[in-house]
Amino acid sequence: MDNNLSNSKIKLIRSLRQKKFRQETGLFAVEGTKLVEEALHSSFEVESVYRKEDIGEHTMQRISSMSSPSPILALVRQKNLSLSDIPLQKGRLYLALDGLRDPGNLGTIIRIAEWFGVSAVFCSHDTVELYNPKTVQATMGALFRLSVVYCNLSDLFSKAGSLDVPVWGTFLDGTPVTSDKQALKEMGRGSVIVLGNESEGISDPVSKLIGRKNHILIPSFRTDGAPKDSQRFQGSESLNVATACAAILSLVRATGSV
């Protein structure tokens, strides 16, 4: 417990709101009782913990990035895992994220991935930063329990191919997953499922690495329950990427277990 907060320490903590200083220091801030407890019980290195009852409400307001400061804040050292740190295994489920921009989406996907037993989440280098405060909050502690790796997705796919782990991608022109139970079973037996950027989907360079037969789609339905023609229907262009992630993983786990 570190209760001594000099002006330089306050300045350091406040600077961690910016990516530049998070990268320079290798630290990130965690706020809230639940998240700090998760950090303390994880394999992450917690450098210091500050409680409002010890440092005072005014000081907590100065260091907090939240509109309503939480009663506790911790400084945690980042983990920077590489592809070689994660042993891909047949029979395990993995996610790959290509160019996600929204920190809330990334955090929510990490939380969803943990819920559905995903073994690791792989992010392209242009995906939003894991230690962005909004991402950290949105994970609700899942980032302390689930491995998240930034890597070149082509290297990931090569590694998966060498281990006979199939790669599937979500595309608006893909095969509806509800019409291909065999594909769902195959995914459930172990695979890498790729999700793309919020507005543009999976990038062209990455899509070229995913076999056309492994393009999948979550179908849209009419009010009578009949599937819509994805090429003709008027309506929402696509699902939010985190919502799509939850839908796919739910289907994969439900079908893969029967």
mmCIF file of C-alpha atoms in Angstrom:
data_model
loop_
_atom_site.group_PDB
_atom_site.id
_atom_site.type_symbol
_atom_site.label_atom_id
_atom_site.label_comp_id
_atom_site.label_asym_id
_atom_site.label_seq_id
_atom_site.Cartn_x
_atom_site.Cartn_y
_atom_site.Cartn_z
ATOM 1 C CA MET A 1 0.000 0.000 0.000
ATOM 2 C CA ASP A 2 1.399 3.392 -1.021
ATOM 3 C CA ASN A 3 -0.323 6.343 0.636
ATOM 4 C CA ASN A 4 2.242 9.034 -0.172
ATOM 5 C CA LEU A 5 1.227 10.965 -3.249
ATOM 6 C CA SER A 6 3.674 13.637 -4.360
ATOM 7 C CA ASN A 7 2.807 16.044 -7.137
ATOM 8 C CA SER A 8 5.115 14.084 -9.441
ATOM 9 C CA LYS A 9 3.261 10.852 -8.648
ATOM 10 C CA ILE A 10 -0.086 12.545 -9.271
ATOM 11 C CA LYS A 11 1.253 13.835 -12.569
ATOM 12 C CA LEU A 12 2.418 10.323 -13.505
ATOM 13 C CA ILE A 13 -0.962 8.756 -12.725
ATOM 14 C CA ARG A 14 -2.820 11.436 -14.684
ATOM 15 C CA SER A 15 -0.449 10.996 -17.634
ATOM 16 C CA LEU A 16 -1.524 7.353 -17.956
ATOM 17 C CA ARG A 17 -4.751 8.553 -19.528
ATOM 18 C CA GLN A 18 -2.681 8.990 -22.685
ATOM 19 C CA LYS A 19 -1.401 6.066 -24.736
ATOM 20 C CA LYS A 20 2.013 7.701 -25.184
ATOM 21 C CA PHE A 21 2.749 7.641 -21.463
ATOM 22 C CA ARG A 22 1.259 4.187 -20.929
ATOM 23 C CA GLN A 23 3.704 2.928 -23.534
ATOM 24 C CA GLU A 24 6.651 4.859 -22.087
ATOM 25 C CA THR A 25 6.080 3.693 -18.504
ATOM 26 C CA GLY A 26 4.653 0.228 -19.174
ATOM 27 C CA LEU A 27 1.939 0.993 -16.619
ATOM 28 C CA PHE A 28 -1.826 1.393 -16.680
ATOM 29 C CA ALA A 29 -4.381 2.513 -14.111
ATOM 30 C CA VAL A 30 -7.190 0.345 -12.779
ATOM 31 C CA GLU A 31 -10.134 1.894 -10.943
ATOM 32 C CA GLY A 32 -12.928 0.359 -8.915
ATOM 33 C CA THR A 33 -13.045 -2.142 -6.068
ATOM 34 C CA LYS A 34 -13.810 -5.171 -8.243
ATOM 35 C CA LEU A 35 -11.184 -4.439 -10.893
ATOM 36 C CA VAL A 36 -8.454 -3.701 -8.358
ATOM 37 C CA GLU A 37 -9.235 -6.930 -6.484
ATOM 38 C CA GLU A 38 -9.087 -8.822 -9.792
ATOM 39 C CA ALA A 39 -5.678 -7.277 -10.491
ATOM 40 C CA LEU A 40 -4.365 -8.127 -7.034
ATOM 41 C CA HIS A 41 -5.386 -11.772 -7.423
ATOM 42 C CA SER A 42 -3.971 -12.100 -10.942
ATOM 43 C CA SER A 43 -0.513 -12.760 -12.345
ATOM 44 C CA PHE A 44 -0.163 -9.069 -13.184
ATOM 45 C CA GLU A 45 2.291 -7.019 -11.124
ATOM 46 C CA VAL A 46 0.466 -4.370 -9.092
ATOM 47 C CA GLU A 47 2.884 -1.550 -8.334
ATOM 48 C CA SER A 48 0.782 0.561 -5.980
ATOM 49 C CA VAL A 49 -2.731 0.909 -4.601
ATOM 50 C CA TYR A 50 -4.431 4.133 -3.503
ATOM 51 C CA ARG A 51 -7.589 4.271 -1.401
ATOM 52 C CA LYS A 52 -9.754 7.361 -1.036
ATOM 53 C CA GLU A 53 -9.917 6.850 2.717
ATOM 54 C CA ASP A 54 -6.123 7.132 2.876
ATOM 55 C CA ILE A 55 -5.334 9.883 0.357
ATOM 56 C CA GLY A 56 -8.500 11.937 0.664
ATOM 57 C CA GLU A 57 -11.362 12.627 -1.703
ATOM 58 C CA HIS A 58 -9.743 15.673 -3.319
ATOM 59 C CA THR A 59 -6.577 13.765 -4.236
ATOM 60 C CA MET A 60 -8.608 10.820 -5.529
ATOM 61 C CA GLN A 61 -10.543 13.215 -7.753
ATOM 62 C CA ARG A 62 -7.241 14.519 -9.135
ATOM 63 C CA ILE A 63 -5.923 11.087 -10.093
ATOM 64 C CA SER A 64 -9.160 9.459 -11.217
ATOM 65 C CA SER A 65 -10.196 9.518 -14.874
ATOM 66 C CA MET A 66 -13.813 8.781 -13.968
ATOM 67 C CA SER A 67 -16.553 11.407 -13.606
ATOM 68 C CA SER A 68 -17.400 9.914 -10.206
ATOM 69 C CA PRO A 69 -14.092 8.776 -8.683
ATOM 70 C CA SER A 70 -14.056 5.250 -7.345
ATOM 71 C CA PRO A 71 -12.840 4.550 -3.797
ATOM 72 C CA ILE A 72 -9.691 2.796 -5.013
ATOM 73 C CA LEU A 73 -7.139 3.019 -7.817
ATOM 74 C CA ALA A 74 -4.136 0.837 -8.639
ATOM 75 C CA LEU A 75 -1.152 1.145 -10.928
ATOM 76 C CA VAL A 76 -0.495 -2.123 -12.736
ATOM 77 C CA ARG A 77 2.401 -3.162 -14.960
ATOM 78 C CA GLN A 78 1.428 -4.173 -18.475
ATOM 79 C CA LYS A 79 1.989 -7.596 -19.969
ATOM 80 C CA ASN A 80 3.153 -7.669 -23.565
ATOM 81 C CA LEU A 81 2.644 -11.219 -24.768
ATOM 82 C CA SER A 82 3.862 -12.447 -28.131
ATOM 83 C CA LEU A 83 2.534 -15.156 -30.426
ATOM 84 C CA SER A 84 5.244 -17.531 -29.203
ATOM 85 C CA ASP A 85 3.898 -17.217 -25.641
ATOM 86 C CA ILE A 86 0.607 -18.887 -26.582
ATOM 87 C CA PRO A 87 0.619 -22.613 -27.418
ATOM 88 C CA LEU A 88 -2.203 -23.048 -29.938
ATOM 89 C CA GLN A 89 -3.925 -26.380 -29.418
ATOM 90 C CA LYS A 90 -6.410 -28.411 -31.417
ATOM 91 C CA GLY A 91 -9.736 -28.560 -29.643
ATOM 92 C CA ARG A 92 -9.430 -25.000 -28.305
ATOM 93 C CA LEU A 93 -11.308 -21.901 -29.437
ATOM 94 C CA TYR A 94 -9.531 -18.623 -30.243
ATOM 95 C CA LEU A 95 -10.567 -15.175 -31.455
ATOM 96 C CA ALA A 96 -8.662 -12.920 -33.846
ATOM 97 C CA LEU A 97 -9.588 -9.240 -34.083
ATOM 98 C CA ASP A 98 -8.687 -7.316 -37.231
ATOM 99 C CA GLY A 99 -8.465 -3.537 -36.889
ATOM 100 C CA LEU A 100 -11.040 -2.891 -34.152
ATOM 101 C CA ARG A 101 -11.179 0.808 -33.251
ATOM 102 C CA ASP A 102 -13.584 1.120 -30.352
ATOM 103 C CA PRO A 103 -12.090 0.445 -26.887
ATOM 104 C CA GLY A 104 -15.486 -0.450 -25.470
ATOM 105 C CA ASN A 105 -15.982 -3.091 -28.150
ATOM 106 C CA LEU A 106 -12.569 -4.610 -27.450
ATOM 107 C CA GLY A 107 -13.202 -4.745 -23.725
ATOM 108 C CA THR A 108 -16.661 -6.251 -24.179
ATOM 109 C CA ILE A 109 -15.326 -8.888 -26.590
ATOM 110 C CA ILE A 110 -12.645 -9.908 -24.077
ATOM 111 C CA ARG A 111 -15.357 -10.268 -21.432
ATOM 112 C CA ILE A 112 -17.539 -12.312 -23.823
ATOM 113 C CA ALA A 113 -14.570 -14.456 -24.849
ATOM 114 C CA GLU A 114 -13.862 -15.411 -21.266
ATOM 115 C CA TRP A 115 -17.541 -16.272 -20.706
ATOM 116 C CA PHE A 116 -17.541 -18.697 -23.643
ATOM 117 C CA GLY A 117 -14.238 -20.347 -22.785
ATOM 118 C CA VAL A 118 -12.063 -18.820 -25.500
ATOM 119 C CA SER A 119 -8.433 -19.715 -24.810
ATOM 120 C CA ALA A 120 -6.844 -16.496 -26.106
ATOM 121 C CA VAL A 121 -7.664 -13.357 -28.080
ATOM 122 C CA PHE A 122 -5.276 -12.253 -30.845
ATOM 123 C CA CYS A 123 -5.321 -8.662 -32.065
ATOM 124 C CA SER A 124 -3.846 -7.115 -35.200
ATOM 125 C CA HIS A 125 -1.319 -4.381 -34.464
ATOM 126 C CA ASP A 126 -3.804 -1.721 -35.604
ATOM 127 C CA THR A 127 -6.477 -2.848 -33.148
ATOM 128 C CA VAL A 128 -7.202 -0.390 -30.337
ATOM 129 C CA GLU A 129 -4.913 -0.674 -27.313
ATOM 130 C CA LEU A 130 -5.743 -3.194 -24.595
ATOM 131 C CA TYR A 131 -4.729 -0.841 -21.773
ATOM 132 C CA ASN A 132 -6.912 2.056 -22.879
ATOM 133 C CA PRO A 133 -8.925 2.993 -19.739
ATOM 134 C CA LYS A 134 -12.240 2.392 -21.548
ATOM 135 C CA THR A 135 -11.075 -1.050 -22.659
ATOM 136 C CA VAL A 136 -9.909 -1.959 -19.153
ATOM 137 C CA GLN A 137 -13.247 -0.921 -17.635
ATOM 138 C CA ALA A 138 -15.267 -2.767 -20.288
ATOM 139 C CA THR A 139 -13.473 -6.073 -19.657
ATOM 140 C CA MET A 140 -14.863 -6.107 -16.093
ATOM 141 C CA GLY A 141 -11.687 -7.877 -14.977
ATOM 142 C CA ALA A 142 -11.524 -10.457 -17.778
ATOM 143 C CA LEU A 143 -8.231 -9.030 -19.082
ATOM 144 C CA PHE A 144 -6.590 -10.278 -15.863
ATOM 145 C CA ARG A 145 -7.619 -13.863 -16.638
ATOM 146 C CA LEU A 146 -7.537 -14.163 -20.433
ATOM 147 C CA SER A 147 -4.428 -13.908 -22.615
ATOM 148 C CA VAL A 148 -4.573 -11.079 -25.173
ATOM 149 C CA VAL A 149 -1.821 -10.962 -27.799
ATOM 150 C CA TYR A 150 -0.996 -8.358 -30.442
ATOM 151 C CA CYS A 151 0.581 -9.935 -33.490
ATOM 152 C CA ASN A 152 0.659 -10.150 -37.251
ATOM 153 C CA LEU A 153 -2.496 -12.125 -38.095
ATOM 154 C CA SER A 154 -0.805 -13.788 -41.059
ATOM 155 C CA ASP A 155 1.722 -15.278 -38.611
ATOM 156 C CA LEU A 156 -1.153 -16.475 -36.430
ATOM 157 C CA PHE A 157 -2.876 -18.122 -39.400
ATOM 158 C CA SER A 158 0.378 -19.822 -40.453
ATOM 159 C CA LYS A 159 0.831 -21.191 -36.959
ATOM 160 C CA ALA A 160 -2.795 -22.359 -36.850
ATOM 161 C CA GLY A 161 -2.426 -24.055 -40.243
ATOM 162 C CA SER A 162 0.682 -25.933 -39.147
ATOM 163 C CA LEU A 163 -1.299 -27.308 -36.211
ATOM 164 C CA ASP A 164 -4.405 -28.118 -38.284
ATOM 165 C CA VAL A 165 -6.463 -25.480 -36.468
ATOM 166 C CA PRO A 166 -8.950 -24.012 -39.003
ATOM 167 C CA VAL A 167 -9.489 -20.266 -39.411
ATOM 168 C CA TRP A 168 -13.000 -18.885 -39.967
ATOM 169 C CA GLY A 169 -13.959 -15.299 -40.774
ATOM 170 C CA THR A 170 -17.156 -13.278 -40.416
ATOM 171 C CA PHE A 171 -18.256 -11.704 -43.731
ATOM 172 C CA LEU A 172 -21.489 -10.179 -44.988
ATOM 173 C CA ASP A 173 -21.264 -12.490 -48.018
ATOM 174 C CA GLY A 174 -20.523 -15.561 -45.910
ATOM 175 C CA THR A 175 -22.567 -18.725 -45.439
ATOM 176 C CA PRO A 176 -25.234 -18.260 -42.724
ATOM 177 C CA VAL A 177 -24.013 -20.179 -39.695
ATOM 178 C CA THR A 178 -27.543 -21.322 -38.854
ATOM 179 C CA SER A 179 -27.750 -23.205 -42.156
ATOM 180 C CA ASP A 180 -24.472 -25.050 -41.748
ATOM 181 C CA LYS A 181 -24.515 -27.091 -38.557
ATOM 182 C CA GLN A 182 -21.487 -29.051 -39.703
ATOM 183 C CA ALA A 183 -19.448 -25.856 -39.915
ATOM 184 C CA LEU A 184 -20.556 -24.909 -36.412
ATOM 185 C CA LYS A 185 -19.509 -28.330 -35.126
ATOM 186 C CA GLU A 186 -16.145 -27.969 -36.824
ATOM 187 C CA MET A 187 -15.657 -24.535 -35.271
ATOM 188 C CA GLY A 188 -16.649 -25.891 -31.878
ATOM 189 C CA ARG A 189 -14.010 -28.627 -32.114
ATOM 190 C CA GLY A 190 -11.323 -25.972 -32.181
ATOM 191 C CA SER A 191 -10.682 -23.002 -34.429
ATOM 192 C CA VAL A 192 -9.678 -19.373 -34.811
ATOM 193 C CA ILE A 193 -12.669 -17.087 -35.482
ATOM 194 C CA VAL A 194 -11.847 -13.710 -37.034
ATOM 195 C CA LEU A 195 -13.885 -10.550 -36.434
ATOM 196 C CA GLY A 196 -13.251 -7.349 -38.378
ATOM 197 C CA ASN A 197 -13.311 -3.592 -38.044
ATOM 198 C CA GLU A 198 -16.596 -2.005 -36.888
ATOM 199 C CA SER A 199 -17.298 -0.184 -40.171
ATOM 200 C CA GLU A 200 -15.261 -2.032 -42.795
ATOM 201 C CA GLY A 201 -15.186 -5.608 -41.558
ATOM 202 C CA ILE A 202 -12.192 -7.858 -42.128
ATOM 203 C CA SER A 203 -9.513 -6.110 -44.189
ATOM 204 C CA ASP A 204 -8.690 -7.279 -47.715
ATOM 205 C CA PRO A 205 -5.180 -8.566 -46.855
ATOM 206 C CA VAL A 206 -6.584 -10.658 -44.006
ATOM 207 C CA SER A 207 -9.658 -11.852 -45.935
ATOM 208 C CA LYS A 208 -7.392 -13.226 -48.660
ATOM 209 C CA LEU A 209 -5.828 -15.513 -46.069
ATOM 210 C CA ILE A 210 -9.188 -17.058 -45.130
ATOM 211 C CA GLY A 211 -10.555 -19.713 -47.489
ATOM 212 C CA ARG A 212 -13.856 -18.767 -49.153
ATOM 213 C CA LYS A 213 -15.564 -21.836 -47.718
ATOM 214 C CA ASN A 214 -14.697 -20.543 -44.258
ATOM 215 C CA HIS A 215 -16.571 -17.245 -44.702
ATOM 216 C CA ILE A 216 -19.499 -17.192 -42.281
ATOM 217 C CA LEU A 217 -22.424 -14.866 -41.596
ATOM 218 C CA ILE A 218 -24.929 -14.379 -38.796
ATOM 219 C CA PRO A 219 -28.198 -14.232 -40.726
ATOM 220 C CA SER A 220 -30.871 -11.596 -40.265
ATOM 221 C CA PHE A 221 -34.540 -12.611 -39.967
ATOM 222 C CA ARG A 222 -37.951 -11.238 -40.835
ATOM 223 C CA THR A 223 -40.607 -10.859 -38.167
ATOM 224 C CA ASP A 224 -42.171 -14.158 -39.271
ATOM 225 C CA GLY A 225 -38.913 -15.940 -38.501
ATOM 226 C CA ALA A 226 -37.838 -16.505 -42.099
ATOM 227 C CA PRO A 227 -34.238 -15.607 -43.013
ATOM 228 C CA LYS A 228 -33.767 -12.412 -45.002
ATOM 229 C CA ASP A 229 -31.882 -12.358 -48.268
ATOM 230 C CA SER A 230 -28.640 -10.705 -47.158
ATOM 231 C CA GLN A 231 -28.153 -9.205 -50.628
ATOM 232 C CA ARG A 232 -31.595 -7.612 -50.827
ATOM 233 C CA PHE A 233 -33.032 -6.792 -47.442
ATOM 234 C CA GLN A 234 -33.349 -3.242 -46.133
ATOM 235 C CA GLY A 235 -32.377 -2.691 -42.521
ATOM 236 C CA SER A 236 -29.371 -2.669 -40.266
ATOM 237 C CA GLU A 237 -26.176 -2.994 -42.254
ATOM 238 C CA SER A 238 -24.549 -5.300 -39.741
ATOM 239 C CA LEU A 239 -24.442 -6.211 -36.071
ATOM 240 C CA ASN A 240 -22.223 -4.452 -33.580
ATOM 241 C CA VAL A 241 -18.998 -6.475 -33.553
ATOM 242 C CA ALA A 242 -19.273 -7.376 -29.856
ATOM 243 C CA THR A 243 -22.879 -8.490 -30.360
ATOM 244 C CA ALA A 244 -21.805 -10.563 -33.358
ATOM 245 C CA CYS A 245 -19.064 -12.126 -31.254
ATOM 246 C CA ALA A 246 -21.544 -13.172 -28.565
ATOM 247 C CA ALA A 247 -23.969 -14.603 -31.139
ATOM 248 C CA ILE A 248 -21.307 -16.651 -32.925
ATOM 249 C CA LEU A 249 -19.697 -18.009 -29.776
ATOM 250 C CA SER A 250 -23.094 -18.942 -28.348
ATOM 251 C CA LEU A 251 -23.970 -20.871 -31.503
ATOM 252 C CA VAL A 252 -20.545 -22.503 -31.716
ATOM 253 C CA ARG A 253 -20.571 -23.650 -28.108
ATOM 254 C CA ALA A 254 -24.194 -24.840 -28.236
ATOM 255 C CA THR A 255 -23.728 -26.788 -31.477
ATOM 256 C CA GLY A 256 -20.221 -28.001 -30.767
ATOM 257 C CA SER A 257 -21.305 -29.642 -27.538
ATOM 258 C CA VAL A 258 -24.020 -31.855 -29.092
#
